[in-house]
Amino acid sequence: MTIKSLPKVELHLHLEGAAPPAFIRGLAKEKHIDIAGIFNEEGSYRFTDFWNFLKVYEAACTTLTGPQEFYRLTLAVLEESAANGVIYSETFLSPDFCGNRDLGAWREYLHAIQEAAAKAQTDFGITLRGIVTPIRHFGPEKARETARCAVETAGDFITGFGIGGDEKSGELKDFLWSFDCAREAGLRVTAHAGEWKGPDEVRAAMNDLGAERIGHGVRAIEDMALVEEIAERGVVLELCPGSNVALGIYPNFRKHPIGEMYDRGVKVTINTDDPPFFHTTMTREYDMLNRAFDWDEAVFRKIARTALDAAFCDADTKTRLLNMLEQADG
Ligand code: ADE
Ligand code: ZN
């Protein structure tokens, strides 16, 4: 079996961040929106650092003007994921970009995304679930409106609540009210932490917000007692090595903490974050990890099971997907 065809489970993917630049350029042209400055001569997204990346990301999102655009985006993203062997994906969805957190609008966007997901299930055999995600630098007040959207649409498809955006903006505990609401509505909780801030931020996500998964969390490596605690408590890290290398947190895959964390018994998972921005795919992540750490099929199969275990979907879906992983074992 090739690395590309190995069945994969992805837990950390931003839907808008998975939009190919050509897709966004096409929409911009259709709608006469001038965002030429976010692309370089080769037609890729152009950004200088993480904070500039967030601006480029938000500019790209201005072309996603309605539910129909999200339908097309979801279908395109899932087709690409499935082509890379992904059988299950969880995507961050932000009501900020889907009708400005208006509940009625959000329901319409969500309906379109779910219709695309159903078509992708039929056409490409990939399953999608959504994690509603406030943007940290938009502040706690907007996060409350986002939490309301999440609570009102929690169910079979919207199964989680998270937080992304600028980790250096405000404190995680400022968002506790939103996370408590989400949890009371039965949503599972993850949080971006320990990407741009250090180990204390990972502790805050685990202890203040009660996150059972951490988005990134790589900077925990700066505190071995924390790495041990993460391993012991079974907190799952949604690691995105290619994203971290592209944004300059680590110089290359070999220097990425995923190898050491795996060796120390941390439940690591492999994810792409915003694949076209970082010139990556799930296949490339696997290839690079194979080269950097000599990881073989057995390691990747184990990691796919860890990811499926940690997935925010119902038990029947997990059983069906586990069968798919086991069938591929041969
Ligand atoms: N939104 C999209 N990608 C992100 C990342 N890597 N960190 C935080 N927020 C994000
Ligand atoms: Zn992310």
XYZ file of C-alpha atoms and ligand atoms in Angstrom:
341
model
C 0.000 0.000 0.000
C 1.333 3.447 -0.855
C 1.493 6.308 1.629
C -1.067 8.171 -0.486
C -3.622 5.358 -0.310
C -3.151 4.578 3.415
C -6.446 5.415 5.137
C -6.110 8.639 7.125
C -8.106 10.440 9.795
C -7.739 14.220 10.020
C -8.909 16.157 13.072
C -7.495 19.629 12.454
C -8.455 21.388 9.237
C -9.775 24.921 8.764
C -12.361 24.820 5.985
C -11.582 28.295 4.632
C -7.879 27.620 5.120
C -8.217 24.601 2.854
C -9.449 26.725 -0.058
C -7.060 26.403 -3.009
C -5.800 29.814 -4.172
C -7.223 29.206 -7.668
C -10.651 28.603 -6.099
C -10.508 31.905 -4.197
C -9.127 33.743 -7.255
C -12.039 32.388 -9.304
C -14.585 33.631 -6.788
C -12.857 37.030 -6.568
C -13.097 37.368 -10.345
C -16.784 36.349 -10.389
C -17.598 38.884 -7.695
C -15.231 41.678 -8.790
C -13.428 41.641 -5.447
C -9.860 42.945 -5.648
C -7.647 40.729 -3.502
C -4.797 40.359 -6.019
C -2.323 41.408 -3.281
C -2.753 38.155 -1.347
C -1.242 36.085 -4.167
C 2.344 35.895 -5.383
C 3.562 35.619 -8.995
C 3.095 31.837 -8.964
C -0.499 32.260 -7.847
C 0.099 30.922 -4.313
C -1.003 32.744 -1.175
C 1.582 35.328 -0.129
C 2.242 36.066 3.573
C 5.230 37.058 5.659
C 4.451 35.583 9.081
C 1.578 34.106 11.106
C -0.072 37.454 11.804
C 0.103 38.434 8.156
C -1.206 34.948 7.321
C -4.294 35.668 9.448
C -4.893 38.885 7.450
C -4.481 37.084 4.114
C -6.812 34.350 5.373
C -9.481 36.897 6.285
C -9.084 38.652 2.916
C -9.551 35.325 1.111
C -12.722 34.756 3.167
C -14.312 37.948 1.775
C -14.940 36.005 -1.458
C -16.966 33.353 0.408
C -20.094 35.491 0.319
C -22.877 32.962 0.818
C -23.953 29.362 1.463
C -23.454 28.405 -2.194
C -19.764 29.379 -1.992
C -19.377 27.186 1.088
C -21.124 24.324 -0.700
C -18.581 24.531 -3.528
C -15.687 24.956 -1.102
C -16.687 21.988 1.061
C -17.046 19.709 -1.940
C -13.693 20.776 -3.427
C -11.887 20.369 -0.098
C -13.353 16.928 0.579
C -12.536 15.705 -2.921
C -8.901 16.675 -2.361
C -8.799 15.126 1.123
C -10.308 11.869 -0.153
C -7.747 11.781 -2.982
C -5.099 11.768 -0.229
C -6.640 8.784 1.525
C -8.586 10.689 4.186
C -11.680 8.704 5.214
C -12.771 10.992 8.057
C -12.207 14.681 8.548
C -13.178 17.232 11.165
C -13.221 20.813 10.026
C -13.266 24.062 11.948
C -16.230 26.211 10.944
C -16.472 29.845 11.990
C -19.865 31.586 12.028
C -17.771 34.789 11.755
C -17.195 33.873 8.101
C -20.657 32.332 7.662
C -23.135 35.198 7.979
C -21.397 37.258 10.670
C -22.646 35.089 13.537
C -26.297 35.723 12.680
C -28.075 32.526 13.750
C -30.495 32.387 10.808
C -27.702 32.944 8.310
C -25.457 30.435 10.068
C -28.178 27.777 9.736
C -28.286 28.385 5.971
C -24.504 28.159 5.588
C -24.463 25.031 7.686
C -27.207 23.454 5.594
C -25.131 24.047 2.447
C -21.976 22.628 4.074
C -23.883 19.529 5.202
C -25.379 19.035 1.723
C -21.858 19.110 0.271
C -20.668 16.714 2.974
C -23.471 14.275 2.115
C -22.528 14.415 -1.571
C -18.854 13.889 -0.713
C -19.795 10.882 1.414
C -21.593 9.358 -1.583
C -19.128 10.384 -4.289
C -15.761 10.126 -2.498
C -16.455 7.960 0.572
C -15.259 10.585 3.061
C -17.101 11.497 6.275
C -17.124 15.055 7.648
C -17.969 16.561 11.041
C -17.830 20.219 12.078
C -16.245 22.002 15.037
C -17.619 25.505 15.610
C -14.693 27.804 16.210
C -14.589 31.412 17.409
C -11.635 33.521 16.310
C -9.633 34.509 19.383
C -8.591 37.965 18.169
C -12.216 38.872 17.423
C -12.684 38.827 21.210
C -14.835 37.087 23.872
C -18.050 38.967 23.045
C -18.137 37.672 19.466
C -17.167 34.263 20.792
C -20.365 34.285 22.878
C -22.424 34.880 19.723
C -20.472 32.070 18.068
C -21.176 29.793 21.029
C -24.896 30.531 20.606
C -24.668 29.426 16.954
C -22.872 26.268 18.108
C -25.357 25.456 20.855
C -28.365 25.962 18.559
C -26.963 23.652 15.885
C -25.211 21.026 18.024
C -26.066 17.531 16.856
C -24.893 14.739 14.588
C -22.840 17.039 12.373
C -21.726 19.852 14.682
C -20.053 17.821 17.378
C -17.304 20.068 18.726
C -16.335 23.548 19.820
C -12.851 25.064 19.558
C -10.943 28.316 19.312
C -8.458 29.482 16.680
C -6.876 32.757 15.601
C -4.193 34.816 17.312
C -3.095 32.966 20.434
C -1.362 36.103 21.697
C -4.660 37.978 21.828
C -6.286 37.913 25.302
C -6.422 34.984 27.691
C -8.120 31.623 27.191
C -10.095 32.023 30.416
C -11.834 35.062 28.848
C -13.605 32.502 26.643
C -14.667 30.189 29.462
C -18.344 31.215 29.333
C -18.528 30.236 25.661
C -16.803 26.921 26.289
C -19.073 26.137 29.253
C -22.165 26.806 27.081
C -20.804 24.559 24.344
C -20.013 21.775 26.790
C -23.476 21.989 28.356
C -24.931 21.531 24.873
C -23.003 18.268 24.585
C -20.212 19.562 22.360
C -16.709 18.120 22.718
C -13.924 20.618 23.278
C -10.585 21.365 21.630
C -8.496 24.565 21.632
C -5.567 25.966 19.670
C -2.827 26.421 22.280
C 0.932 26.111 22.482
C 1.531 27.148 18.871
C 2.602 30.758 19.526
C 2.618 30.701 23.346
C 4.474 28.262 25.567
C 3.590 25.398 27.936
C 1.441 27.545 30.258
C -1.020 28.121 27.450
C -1.359 24.375 26.922
C -1.991 24.015 30.673
C -4.655 26.731 30.460
C -6.400 24.915 27.596
C -6.388 21.634 29.539
C -7.186 22.959 32.992
C -9.161 26.192 32.488
C -11.135 25.249 29.373
C -11.128 21.489 29.962
C -9.999 20.769 26.401
C -9.705 17.053 25.688
C -7.722 17.766 22.535
C -5.214 20.528 21.890
C -4.720 22.174 18.497
C -0.944 22.118 17.997
C 0.285 22.020 21.611
C 3.807 21.554 20.255
C 5.352 24.088 22.611
C 4.603 21.683 25.472
C 7.960 20.185 24.472
C 9.579 23.097 26.363
C 8.390 21.536 29.644
C 8.974 17.802 30.003
C 6.734 17.550 33.093
C 3.884 18.810 30.924
C 4.683 16.334 28.149
C 4.496 13.575 30.770
C 1.179 14.910 32.075
C -0.282 15.082 28.547
C 0.758 11.484 27.956
C -0.610 10.325 31.310
C -3.949 12.110 30.975
C -4.308 10.922 27.388
C -4.862 14.418 26.033
C -4.665 14.239 22.248
C -2.473 16.646 20.291
C -3.674 17.720 16.858
C -0.187 18.232 15.446
C 0.350 20.025 12.143
C 4.079 19.682 11.410
C 4.010 21.153 7.891
C 2.115 24.199 9.155
C 4.636 24.753 11.969
C 7.578 24.450 9.569
C 5.952 26.756 6.978
C 5.310 29.379 9.677
C 8.875 29.112 10.994
C 8.241 27.619 14.459
C 10.648 24.779 13.573
C 13.235 24.836 10.786
C 12.314 21.416 9.345
C 10.431 18.183 10.045
C 13.416 16.544 11.751
C 13.453 19.310 14.372
C 9.687 19.072 14.918
C 8.714 17.717 18.387
C 6.276 15.151 16.972
C 8.989 12.457 16.957
C 9.926 12.917 20.604
C 6.317 13.305 21.717
C 5.368 10.062 19.991
C 8.325 8.284 21.616
C 7.222 9.579 25.025
C 3.748 8.109 24.659
C 1.803 11.251 23.796
C -1.307 10.638 21.687
C -0.179 12.503 18.574
C -2.252 12.923 15.409
C -1.190 14.201 11.977
C -3.027 17.111 10.343
C -2.651 19.764 7.641
C -4.228 22.880 9.281
C -4.523 25.055 6.128
C -3.026 22.864 3.396
C -2.751 25.162 0.344
C -1.347 27.995 2.458
C 1.429 25.702 3.661
C 1.885 23.800 0.396
C 0.949 20.553 2.022
C -1.474 17.605 1.906
C -1.972 14.661 4.240
C 0.160 12.603 1.855
C 2.997 15.116 2.045
C 2.802 15.192 5.866
C 3.121 11.397 5.906
C 5.957 11.444 3.368
C 7.919 14.052 5.304
C 7.420 12.186 8.604
C 8.489 8.945 6.955
C 11.698 10.629 5.837
C 12.353 12.576 9.053
C 11.673 9.796 11.594
C 11.688 6.665 9.483
C 8.038 6.105 10.443
C 6.569 3.145 8.592
C 3.055 1.968 7.774
C 2.625 0.423 11.226
C 3.233 3.793 12.922
C 0.849 5.587 10.563
C -1.846 2.941 11.115
C -1.479 3.341 14.889
C -1.743 7.120 14.608
C -4.869 6.852 12.419
C -6.471 4.730 15.170
C -5.484 7.263 17.825
C -7.136 9.977 15.714
C -10.292 7.934 15.194
C -10.488 7.202 18.934
C -10.271 10.932 19.611
C -12.766 11.886 16.895
C -15.808 13.888 17.962
C -18.307 11.644 16.150
C -20.877 9.108 17.378
C -20.045 5.492 18.215
C -21.739 3.983 15.136
C -19.735 6.211 12.812
C -16.551 5.251 14.665
C -17.329 1.556 14.321
C -17.952 1.935 10.580
C -14.684 3.848 10.137
C -12.735 1.422 12.303
C -13.896 -1.354 9.983
C -12.538 0.646 7.059
C -9.165 1.026 8.792
C -9.080 -2.672 9.642
C -10.061 -3.783 6.135
C -7.186 -1.749 4.760
C -4.855 -3.601 7.156
C -5.510 -6.631 4.943
N -6.514 29.685 11.789
C -6.119 29.071 10.685
N -4.932 28.490 10.862
C -4.570 28.738 12.148
C -3.453 28.393 12.939
N -2.438 27.675 12.464
N -3.424 28.835 14.194
C -4.429 29.566 14.688
N -5.505 29.912 13.988
C -5.574 29.497 12.728
Zn -5.341 25.381 13.181
